[in-house]
């Protein structure tokens, strides 16, 4: 009897139980969020395309993705005979776990942050580059040439665009002087960083959005899937829940990219002009509003633009985004040095 | 262990050879628009060889035609290039009428031309939507279909079917035009005039689209002629070959229109030629729609049509190019031999020539601008 | 300088495209072209010339106007129409006359080309506008167009 209570005490004292609980809550909330992002995407796509979108399951089709998820869970898991079974099964977890891990560091409001580490931005950049390993593994191990081409493209794409994401965030770090996300938001109490840093910040934001869209492998940078070229790209051979992991991860990644932009450029949970400063819980509302505006922007990109070709993708990164980014970094440094930032 | 070390030291740079591999694009693939199978030889992303493999939708329509009467052949041509079914029907009817030396009323000629140009627009709007989809812009598909739907409604009201209309019969038309026909066409013209600039804003001007198509799949004028290309594919290379201009049929000799031409020969030129053709087709319809002459909608033919002994050829311009009907008759009620010269087959034959050296994405863009319809290629 | 004008030009064309889709997004409610098909069954009306399937209209006396001339059977390109007929003695004139026993229509083979309706001299068959034609068994697609016990309308001649 004693030993069991000892173990329980140990759990409570070390905070493992707390962590597990928080992790569980995060998992549930963000899995649901991912599902509803899928629904949002489908609705938004429909509205762009003169359609109605899902409207059958539940009120206004709100339960459509729940039904889809149930379908995916209950589907048979197929695979190719000559697939490298271990890696093939491992790949989806790489993708989904990394995208869920990144969520831990976001400050949704002042107090709602699971994990406030002092290298927050670094952590985010590092985590987001692990996801591509899953894609590479999936494409390589499923013994399908289309999947392999998709995976190789993904490798090329992520390695290149990681630079732009990193550098554009670095530009903003010059302004904040900290990598800790909560501190970055503190700094923005005297004006959102996109206002504080004006021209270089706007350039950095634009580059970040382009590179971020590329990081999530969404159109116009969806070379990895490129349905008219590769069928379904790296997840051609996946089905059922394993496919659902890839699918869900794509949408959670989109949310993460938008959430990073919200935190770094648009003041995170801070309300515009401090209008709801007396109500701390409104922070969550503002955070989500800003994030979803950016998510919508990414959807708008997707449903308007054609896809780039793989060499043009690299041209865009290495000949346009990267040089501009480097110049922009210097420009930002000069602006901070000369104290030309706008403080409200 | 020893051998491994040995190998690593003796490996020279020249030993790292990249290996070509084969990939089966199709018969089920989103970009091949049907059941076309392309055997690709690829080096990394670069295409070394494209071998189209046909036969997945072969229905031996030419052989079937030999056991059908001349009225019945018409409905089989619906199933060739189903996006230009009206023009295909017209070709057979014109061929039979020429052989019989039958003069159809002016009214029939004008209606045939209007419907033919509407078919061309319908085909090109569908192509535009699918073109956008092939290069990754999914929204164009729905905008293209919205406009095509209006034309399909016109067809359905007058001809009774949306795609396989079979409205032409040797000697005229199956029925007179529907009373709403003129009104609906007149509604459609301004609607489409306002939507075409939108097409340009959404896709034509888009920098990504231009980068994807400019300089991709370049076909020279000589090659266009050598491969027997026709239609927008050949005209984009500067080869003026519009059958409507050089061998006008039906009422096309009474209308003014310019042949859409370009000299670049790349995918973007083919795209622009088709967009220009839609404008021209609108012009043709506008010139004719107000002056549909009164008269009969058909002339009576024998219930059993027997063509005189001999061989007869008629070519028309479908949305994809030159479509020819060659009938050899021995004087019976059935043809001895029918040959359809379909534009799709010769246009596809140049794919290997122009796609080699490009990326996989280029191949898709090139295929989209060649505008393949597989049942037309594989008869 | 070409470098920067390229960027400017590129961004401008992208924004033009986004404006087009954005306009449709804002007008999404009235712009939707979706037909909610099974729901709009009551209002969905096909055009009167729509070729759904071949039917033989009968009047209130269970009479049709098919004389059994077999022109539709001849006109049909794929053998969808089969007519079983016999010569019966006309009670009024006492002459032998062709009359149909069964006008069999193989809907599964029909390509809806319209040649039979066009060929019919007495307008005995016409197109119906129904389009929900799927059945569970293809034998159900073979239909006998003349109703049992029906006869040809008086005065309809070949």
Tab-separated table of N, CA, C and O in Angstrom, chain A residues 47-146:
chain	number	residue	atom	x	y	z
A	47	UNK	N	-16.220	28.650	-50.872
A	47	UNK	CA	-16.671	30.021	-51.093
A	47	UNK	C	-15.841	30.724	-52.162
A	47	UNK	O	-16.325	31.603	-52.849
A	48	UNK	N	-14.586	30.340	-52.284
A	48	UNK	CA	-13.783	30.910	-53.367
A	48	UNK	C	-14.234	30.369	-54.717
A	48	UNK	O	-14.061	31.010	-55.726
A	49	UNK	N	-14.776	29.159	-54.701
A	49	UNK	CA	-15.028	28.460	-55.958
A	49	UNK	C	-16.495	28.385	-56.315
A	49	UNK	O	-16.907	27.450	-56.987
A	50	UNK	N	-17.292	29.316	-55.835
A	50	UNK	CA	-18.711	29.374	-56.192
A	50	UNK	C	-19.459	28.126	-55.749
A	50	UNK	O	-20.437	27.736	-56.367
A	51	UNK	N	-18.976	27.482	-54.708
A	51	UNK	CA	-19.661	26.298	-54.227
A	51	UNK	C	-20.220	26.567	-52.837
A	51	UNK	O	-20.055	27.658	-52.294
A	52	UNK	N	-20.862	25.558	-52.255
A	52	UNK	CA	-21.421	25.719	-50.920
A	52	UNK	C	-20.519	25.089	-49.878
A	52	UNK	O	-20.367	25.591	-48.778
A	53	UNK	N	-19.903	23.996	-50.251
A	53	UNK	CA	-19.044	23.309	-49.297
A	53	UNK	C	-19.845	22.330	-48.471
A	53	UNK	O	-21.052	22.204	-48.639
A	54	UNK	N	-19.175	21.617	-47.563
A	54	UNK	CA	-19.885	20.590	-46.802
A	54	UNK	C	-21.033	21.203	-45.998
A	54	UNK	O	-20.823	22.155	-45.255
A	55	UNK	N	-22.234	20.691	-46.180
A	55	UNK	CA	-23.370	21.230	-45.436
A	55	UNK	C	-24.367	20.156	-45.043
A	55	UNK	O	-25.504	20.453	-44.765
A	56	UNK	N	-23.931	18.919	-45.024
A	56	UNK	CA	-24.886	17.848	-44.758
A	56	UNK	C	-24.796	17.305	-43.339
A	56	UNK	O	-25.796	17.073	-42.694
A	57	UNK	N	-23.593	17.056	-42.864
A	57	UNK	CA	-23.440	16.379	-41.575
A	57	UNK	C	-23.532	17.402	-40.455
A	57	UNK	O	-22.688	18.283	-40.344
A	58	UNK	N	-24.567	17.292	-39.654
A	58	UNK	CA	-24.720	18.220	-38.548
A	58	UNK	C	-25.164	19.588	-39.030
A	58	UNK	O	-25.389	19.815	-40.209
A	59	UNK	N	-25.275	20.514	-38.071
A	59	UNK	CA	-25.737	21.849	-38.407
A	59	UNK	C	-24.700	22.543	-39.291
A	59	UNK	O	-23.534	22.647	-38.907
A	60	UNK	N	-25.104	22.962	-40.475
A	60	UNK	CA	-24.223	23.627	-41.458
A	60	UNK	C	-22.983	22.785	-41.789
A	60	UNK	O	-21.935	23.311	-42.116
A	61	UNK	N	-23.112	21.494	-41.637
A	61	UNK	CA	-21.982	20.629	-41.967
A	61	UNK	C	-20.845	20.678	-40.970
A	61	UNK	O	-19.726	20.306	-41.283
A	62	UNK	N	-21.155	21.110	-39.749
A	62	UNK	CA	-20.070	21.288	-38.769
A	62	UNK	C	-19.410	19.968	-38.376
A	62	UNK	O	-18.267	19.957	-37.948
A	63	UNK	N	-20.146	18.876	-38.500
A	63	UNK	CA	-19.574	17.608	-38.064
A	63	UNK	C	-18.976	16.820	-39.216
A	63	UNK	O	-18.656	15.653	-39.067
A	64	UNK	N	-18.838	17.475	-40.361
A	64	UNK	CA	-18.311	16.778	-41.533
A	64	UNK	C	-16.954	16.149	-41.256
A	64	UNK	O	-16.728	14.977	-41.551
A	65	UNK	N	-16.066	16.918	-40.653
A	65	UNK	CA	-14.721	16.361	-40.462
A	65	UNK	C	-14.707	15.302	-39.383
A	65	UNK	O	-13.861	14.428	-39.393
A	66	UNK	N	-15.644	15.410	-38.427
A	66	UNK	CA	-15.733	14.337	-37.427
A	66	UNK	C	-16.088	13.037	-38.146
A	66	UNK	O	-15.488	11.979	-37.910
A	67	UNK	N	-17.041	13.149	-39.056
A	67	UNK	CA	-17.430	11.962	-39.823
A	67	UNK	C	-16.250	11.460	-40.644
A	67	UNK	O	-16.001	10.251	-40.720
A	68	UNK	N	-15.521	12.396	-41.246
A	68	UNK	CA	-14.361	11.992	-42.045
A	68	UNK	C	-13.316	11.312	-41.179
A	68	UNK	O	-12.718	10.316	-41.583
A	69	UNK	N	-13.116	11.877	-39.986
A	69	UNK	CA	-12.119	11.292	-39.092
A	69	UNK	C	-12.538	9.890	-38.699
A	69	UNK	O	-11.720	8.967	-38.685
A	70	UNK	N	-13.823	9.707	-38.387
A	70	UNK	CA	-14.315	8.371	-38.037
A	70	UNK	C	-14.093	7.404	-39.194
A	70	UNK	O	-13.677	6.261	-39.001
A	71	UNK	N	-14.349	7.903	-40.388
A	71	UNK	CA	-14.137	7.060	-41.558
A	71	UNK	C	-12.663	6.655	-41.660
A	71	UNK	O	-12.337	5.493	-41.870
A	72	UNK	N	-11.790	7.639	-41.470
A	72	UNK	CA	-10.357	7.347	-41.614
A	72	UNK	C	-9.888	6.382	-40.543
A	72	UNK	O	-9.056	5.519	-40.799
A	73	UNK	N	-10.435	6.527	-39.334
A	73	UNK	CA	-10.030	5.620	-38.255
A	73	UNK	C	-10.443	4.203	-38.581
A	73	UNK	O	-9.708	3.252	-38.349
A	74	UNK	N	-11.625	4.068	-39.166
A	74	UNK	CA	-12.146	2.715	-39.379
A	74	UNK	C	-11.646	2.098	-40.669
A	74	UNK	O	-11.992	0.972	-40.991
A	75	UNK	N	-10.856	2.816	-41.433
A	75	UNK	CA	-10.413	2.261	-42.707
A	75	UNK	C	-9.247	1.310	-42.546
A	75	UNK	O	-8.475	1.393	-41.597
A	76	UNK	N	-9.143	0.432	-43.518
A	76	UNK	CA	-8.045	-0.524	-43.504
A	76	UNK	C	-6.729	0.190	-43.757
A	76	UNK	O	-6.667	1.110	-44.571
A	77	UNK	N	-5.703	-0.275	-43.049
A	77	UNK	CA	-4.377	0.293	-43.282
A	77	UNK	C	-3.688	-0.536	-44.348
A	77	UNK	O	-3.301	-1.678	-44.100
A	78	UNK	N	-3.581	0.006	-45.519
A	78	UNK	CA	-2.939	-0.735	-46.594
A	78	UNK	C	-1.489	-0.309	-46.715
A	78	UNK	O	-1.076	0.700	-46.162
A	79	UNK	N	-0.747	-1.084	-47.452
A	79	UNK	CA	0.646	-0.724	-47.669
A	79	UNK	C	1.201	-1.548	-48.808
A	79	UNK	O	0.588	-2.532	-49.220
A	80	UNK	N	2.346	-1.146	-49.319
A	80	UNK	CA	2.927	-1.922	-50.411
A	80	UNK	C	3.682	-3.115	-49.838
A	80	UNK	O	4.169	-3.085	-48.716
A	81	UNK	N	3.814	-4.144	-50.659
A	81	UNK	CA	4.440	-5.383	-50.194
A	81	UNK	C	5.918	-5.155	-49.887
A	81	UNK	O	6.429	-5.606	-48.878
A	82	UNK	N	6.569	-4.419	-50.765
A	82	UNK	CA	8.012	-4.262	-50.610
A	82	UNK	C	8.389	-3.043	-49.776
A	82	UNK	O	9.534	-2.624	-49.780
A	83	UNK	N	7.421	-2.492	-49.060
A	83	UNK	CA	7.718	-1.320	-48.262
A	83	UNK	C	8.639	-1.696	-47.103
A	83	UNK	O	8.612	-2.821	-46.618
A	84	UNK	N	9.441	-0.739	-46.675
A	84	UNK	CA	10.256	-0.916	-45.479
A	84	UNK	C	9.325	-0.689	-44.286
A	84	UNK	O	9.079	0.441	-43.880
A	85	UNK	N	8.784	-1.799	-43.750
A	85	UNK	CA	7.636	-1.709	-42.845
A	85	UNK	C	7.901	-0.799	-41.639
A	85	UNK	O	7.064	0.030	-41.277
A	86	UNK	N	9.082	-0.938	-41.042
A	86	UNK	CA	9.348	-0.175	-39.817
A	86	UNK	C	9.321	1.325	-40.101
A	86	UNK	O	8.613	2.095	-39.450
A	87	UNK	N	10.066	1.738	-41.106
A	87	UNK	CA	10.118	3.170	-41.411
A	87	UNK	C	8.778	3.667	-41.930
A	87	UNK	O	8.358	4.782	-41.633
A	88	UNK	N	8.125	2.791	-42.680
A	88	UNK	CA	6.832	3.151	-43.247
A	88	UNK	C	5.828	3.466	-42.146
A	88	UNK	O	5.063	4.420	-42.231
A	89	UNK	N	5.862	2.660	-41.081
A	89	UNK	CA	4.942	2.907	-39.974
A	89	UNK	C	5.395	4.049	-39.091
A	89	UNK	O	4.596	4.695	-38.430
A	90	UNK	N	6.691	4.286	-39.073
A	90	UNK	CA	7.226	5.332	-38.194
A	90	UNK	C	6.934	6.723	-38.731
A	90	UNK	O	6.682	7.661	-37.975
A	91	UNK	N	6.944	6.859	-40.054
A	91	UNK	CA	6.907	8.180	-40.684
A	91	UNK	C	5.743	9.066	-40.225
A	91	UNK	O	5.974	10.222	-39.872
A	92	UNK	N	4.507	8.574	-40.204
A	92	UNK	CA	3.417	9.476	-39.818
A	92	UNK	C	3.583	10.047	-38.418
A	92	UNK	O	3.215	11.195	-38.167
A	93	UNK	N	4.177	9.247	-37.496
A	93	UNK	CA	4.320	9.728	-36.123
A	93	UNK	C	5.320	10.861	-36.036
A	93	UNK	O	5.132	11.812	-35.286
A	94	UNK	N	6.390	10.745	-36.822
A	94	UNK	CA	7.355	11.835	-36.876
A	94	UNK	C	6.651	13.147	-37.193
A	94	UNK	O	6.857	14.168	-36.556
A	95	UNK	N	5.813	13.066	-38.193
A	95	UNK	CA	5.178	14.288	-38.683
A	95	UNK	C	4.206	14.841	-37.658
A	95	UNK	O	4.240	16.028	-37.321
A	96	UNK	N	3.367	13.980	-37.107
A	96	UNK	CA	2.323	14.489	-36.218
A	96	UNK	C	2.913	14.901	-34.871
A	96	UNK	O	2.528	15.926	-34.305
A	97	UNK	N	3.888	14.123	-34.371
A	97	UNK	CA	4.445	14.433	-33.055
A	97	UNK	C	5.171	15.764	-33.076
A	97	UNK	O	5.000	16.600	-32.192
A	98	UNK	N	5.958	15.990	-34.136
A	98	UNK	CA	6.693	17.254	-34.167
A	98	UNK	C	5.743	18.439	-34.258
A	98	UNK	O	5.973	19.471	-33.634
A	99	UNK	N	4.689	18.287	-35.028
A	99	UNK	CA	3.812	19.452	-35.154
A	99	UNK	C	3.058	19.692	-33.856
A	99	UNK	O	2.804	20.833	-33.487
A	100	UNK	N	2.756	18.635	-33.102
A	100	UNK	CA	2.092	18.854	-31.818
A	100	UNK	C	3.059	19.401	-30.780
A	100	UNK	O	2.687	20.203	-29.918
A	101	UNK	N	4.326	18.986	-30.877
A	101	UNK	CA	5.324	19.473	-29.918
A	101	UNK	C	5.494	20.976	-30.005
A	101	UNK	O	5.650	21.670	-28.999
A	102	UNK	N	5.460	21.469	-31.236
A	102	UNK	CA	5.692	22.895	-31.417
A	102	UNK	C	4.631	23.730	-30.705
A	102	UNK	O	4.888	24.860	-30.285
A	103	UNK	N	3.452	23.158	-30.547
A	103	UNK	CA	2.370	23.927	-29.944
A	103	UNK	C	2.628	24.251	-28.482
A	103	UNK	O	2.037	25.184	-27.928
A	104	UNK	N	3.509	23.488	-27.863
A	104	UNK	CA	3.689	23.626	-26.420
A	104	UNK	C	4.192	24.997	-26.006
A	104	UNK	O	3.902	25.472	-24.911
A	105	UNK	N	4.932	25.668	-26.853
A	105	UNK	CA	5.602	26.895	-26.400
A	105	UNK	C	4.789	28.160	-26.651
A	105	UNK	O	5.201	29.240	-26.221
A	106	UNK	N	3.649	28.048	-27.310
A	106	UNK	CA	2.925	29.285	-27.635
A	106	UNK	C	2.244	29.889	-26.423
A	106	UNK	O	1.550	29.189	-25.690
A	107	UNK	N	2.403	31.175	-26.213
A	107	UNK	CA	1.622	31.846	-25.177
A	107	UNK	C	0.272	32.267	-25.742
A	107	UNK	O	0.183	33.236	-26.481
A	108	UNK	N	-0.772	31.500	-25.380
A	108	UNK	CA	-2.075	31.829	-25.938
A	108	UNK	C	-2.686	33.025	-25.234
A	108	UNK	O	-3.360	33.841	-25.847
A	109	UNK	N	-2.487	33.098	-23.929
A	109	UNK	CA	-2.719	34.370	-23.220
A	109	UNK	C	-1.551	34.531	-22.266
A	109	UNK	O	-0.604	33.757	-22.287
A	110	UNK	N	-1.687	35.519	-21.400
A	110	UNK	CA	-0.586	35.787	-20.478
A	110	UNK	C	-0.232	34.557	-19.648
A	110	UNK	O	0.929	34.253	-19.443
A	111	UNK	N	-1.270	33.844	-19.183
A	111	UNK	CA	-1.006	32.719	-18.288
A	111	UNK	C	-1.104	31.368	-18.974
A	111	UNK	O	-0.680	30.361	-18.427
A	112	UNK	N	-1.698	31.344	-20.136
A	112	UNK	CA	-1.926	30.061	-20.803
A	112	UNK	C	-0.761	29.730	-21.717
A	112	UNK	O	-0.758	30.018	-22.898
A	113	UNK	N	0.257	29.173	-21.106
A	113	UNK	CA	1.411	28.754	-21.897
A	113	UNK	C	1.973	27.519	-21.234
A	113	UNK	O	2.297	27.527	-20.051
A	114	UNK	N	2.091	26.441	-21.985
A	114	UNK	CA	2.478	25.177	-21.364
A	114	UNK	C	3.945	25.200	-20.958
A	114	UNK	O	4.332	24.621	-19.962
A	115	UNK	N	4.741	25.892	-21.686
A	115	UNK	CA	6.157	25.626	-21.626
A	115	UNK	C	6.860	26.903	-22.064
A	115	UNK	O	6.934	27.197	-23.232
A	116	UNK	N	7.314	27.685	-21.084
A	116	UNK	CA	7.915	28.967	-21.467
A	116	UNK	C	9.420	28.848	-21.389
A	116	UNK	O	10.029	29.118	-20.349
A	117	UNK	N	10.035	28.416	-22.476
A	117	UNK	CA	11.490	28.284	-22.449
A	117	UNK	C	12.119	29.529	-23.049
A	117	UNK	O	11.506	30.230	-23.856
A	118	UNK	N	13.371	29.772	-22.634
A	118	UNK	CA	13.979	31.030	-23.058
A	118	UNK	C	14.536	30.979	-24.474
A	118	UNK	O	15.057	31.957	-24.974
A	119	UNK	N	14.435	29.837	-25.127
A	119	UNK	CA	14.859	29.774	-26.534
A	119	UNK	C	13.659	29.398	-27.397
A	119	UNK	O	13.756	28.588	-28.316
A	120	UNK	N	12.523	30.011	-27.128
A	120	UNK	CA	11.258	29.628	-27.762
A	120	UNK	C	11.317	29.592	-29.266
A	120	UNK	O	10.947	28.596	-29.899
A	121	UNK	N	11.803	30.667	-29.888
A	121	UNK	CA	11.819	30.730	-31.349
A	121	UNK	C	12.754	29.680	-31.917
A	121	UNK	O	12.430	28.992	-32.885
A	122	UNK	N	13.888	29.537	-31.252
A	122	UNK	CA	14.856	28.537	-31.700
A	122	UNK	C	14.227	27.152	-31.666
A	122	UNK	O	14.363	26.359	-32.602
A	123	UNK	N	13.502	26.896	-30.569
A	123	UNK	CA	12.826	25.609	-30.407
A	123	UNK	C	11.844	25.376	-31.556
A	123	UNK	O	11.800	24.305	-32.158
A	124	UNK	N	11.072	26.414	-31.883
A	124	UNK	CA	10.076	26.281	-32.950
A	124	UNK	C	10.738	25.960	-34.282
A	124	UNK	O	10.308	25.071	-35.021
A	125	UNK	N	11.797	26.694	-34.603
A	125	UNK	CA	12.478	26.460	-35.883
A	125	UNK	C	13.061	25.060	-35.925
A	125	UNK	O	12.966	24.339	-36.919
A	126	UNK	N	13.641	24.668	-34.779
A	126	UNK	CA	14.271	23.350	-34.731
A	126	UNK	C	13.233	22.252	-34.907
A	126	UNK	O	13.416	21.303	-35.680
A	127	UNK	N	12.126	22.390	-34.178
A	127	UNK	CA	11.089	21.351	-34.232
A	127	UNK	C	10.495	21.249	-35.634
A	127	UNK	O	10.270	20.157	-36.160
A	128	UNK	N	10.272	22.417	-36.253
A	128	UNK	CA	9.577	22.372	-37.535
A	128	UNK	C	10.423	21.709	-38.603
A	128	UNK	O	9.902	21.241	-39.607
A	129	UNK	N	11.751	21.647	-38.388
A	129	UNK	CA	12.544	20.978	-39.421
A	129	UNK	C	12.616	19.475	-39.201
A	129	UNK	O	13.101	18.751	-40.064
A	130	UNK	N	12.141	18.994	-38.066
A	130	UNK	CA	12.161	17.539	-37.861
A	130	UNK	C	11.046	16.884	-38.673
A	130	UNK	O	11.193	15.779	-39.171
A	131	UNK	N	9.940	17.619	-38.814
A	131	UNK	CA	8.776	17.053	-39.514
A	131	UNK	C	9.119	16.530	-40.881
A	131	UNK	O	8.573	15.514	-41.321
A	132	UNK	N	10.062	17.193	-41.538
A	132	UNK	CA	10.397	16.787	-42.906
A	132	UNK	C	11.026	15.402	-42.942
A	132	UNK	O	10.914	14.691	-43.934
A	133	UNK	N	11.633	15.012	-41.824
A	133	UNK	CA	12.212	13.660	-41.790
A	133	UNK	C	11.108	12.635	-41.980
A	133	UNK	O	11.266	11.646	-42.709
A	134	UNK	N	9.974	12.908	-41.347
A	134	UNK	CA	8.839	12.005	-41.498
A	134	UNK	C	8.400	11.899	-42.943
A	134	UNK	O	8.121	10.812	-43.453
A	135	UNK	N	8.364	13.049	-43.613
A	135	UNK	CA	7.944	13.046	-45.011
A	135	UNK	C	8.949	12.278	-45.862
A	135	UNK	O	8.581	11.463	-46.709
A	136	UNK	N	10.225	12.530	-45.592
A	136	UNK	CA	11.266	11.818	-46.350
A	136	UNK	C	11.174	10.316	-46.120
A	136	UNK	O	11.246	9.521	-47.053
A	137	UNK	N	10.997	9.937	-44.857
A	137	UNK	CA	10.888	8.515	-44.535
A	137	UNK	C	9.695	7.900	-45.236
A	137	UNK	O	9.792	6.835	-45.849
A	138	UNK	N	8.565	8.603	-45.143
A	138	UNK	CA	7.336	8.077	-45.746
A	138	UNK	C	7.494	7.873	-47.229
A	138	UNK	O	7.109	6.845	-47.787
A	139	UNK	N	8.089	8.863	-47.887
A	139	UNK	CA	8.251	8.761	-49.328
A	139	UNK	C	9.235	7.687	-49.713
A	139	UNK	O	9.028	6.950	-50.666
A	140	UNK	N	10.303	7.566	-48.928
A	140	UNK	CA	11.344	6.610	-49.285
A	140	UNK	C	10.903	5.190	-49.003
A	140	UNK	O	11.122	4.283	-49.801
A	141	UNK	N	10.255	5.004	-47.857
A	141	UNK	CA	9.995	3.633	-47.418
A	141	UNK	C	8.786	3.015	-48.107
A	141	UNK	O	8.622	1.816	-48.066
A	142	UNK	N	7.934	3.817	-48.738
A	142	UNK	CA	6.729	3.180	-49.271
A	142	UNK	C	6.965	2.533	-50.627
A	142	UNK	O	6.036	1.992	-51.204
A	143	UNK	N	8.196	2.561	-51.131
A	143	UNK	CA	8.556	1.830	-52.346
A	143	UNK	C	7.651	2.205	-53.512
A	143	UNK	O	7.063	1.373	-54.173
A	144	UNK	N	7.493	3.498	-53.690
A	144	UNK	CA	6.680	3.993	-54.787
A	144	UNK	C	7.449	5.147	-55.384
A	144	UNK	O	7.936	6.017	-54.669
A	145	UNK	N	7.571	5.141	-56.713
A	145	UNK	CA	8.419	6.163	-57.329
A	145	UNK	C	7.824	7.540	-57.187
A	145	UNK	O	8.537	8.520	-56.992
A	146	UNK	N	6.504	7.609	-57.289
A	146	UNK	CA	5.871	8.919	-57.121
A	146	UNK	C	6.138	9.460	-55.725
A	146	UNK	O	6.447	10.635	-55.542
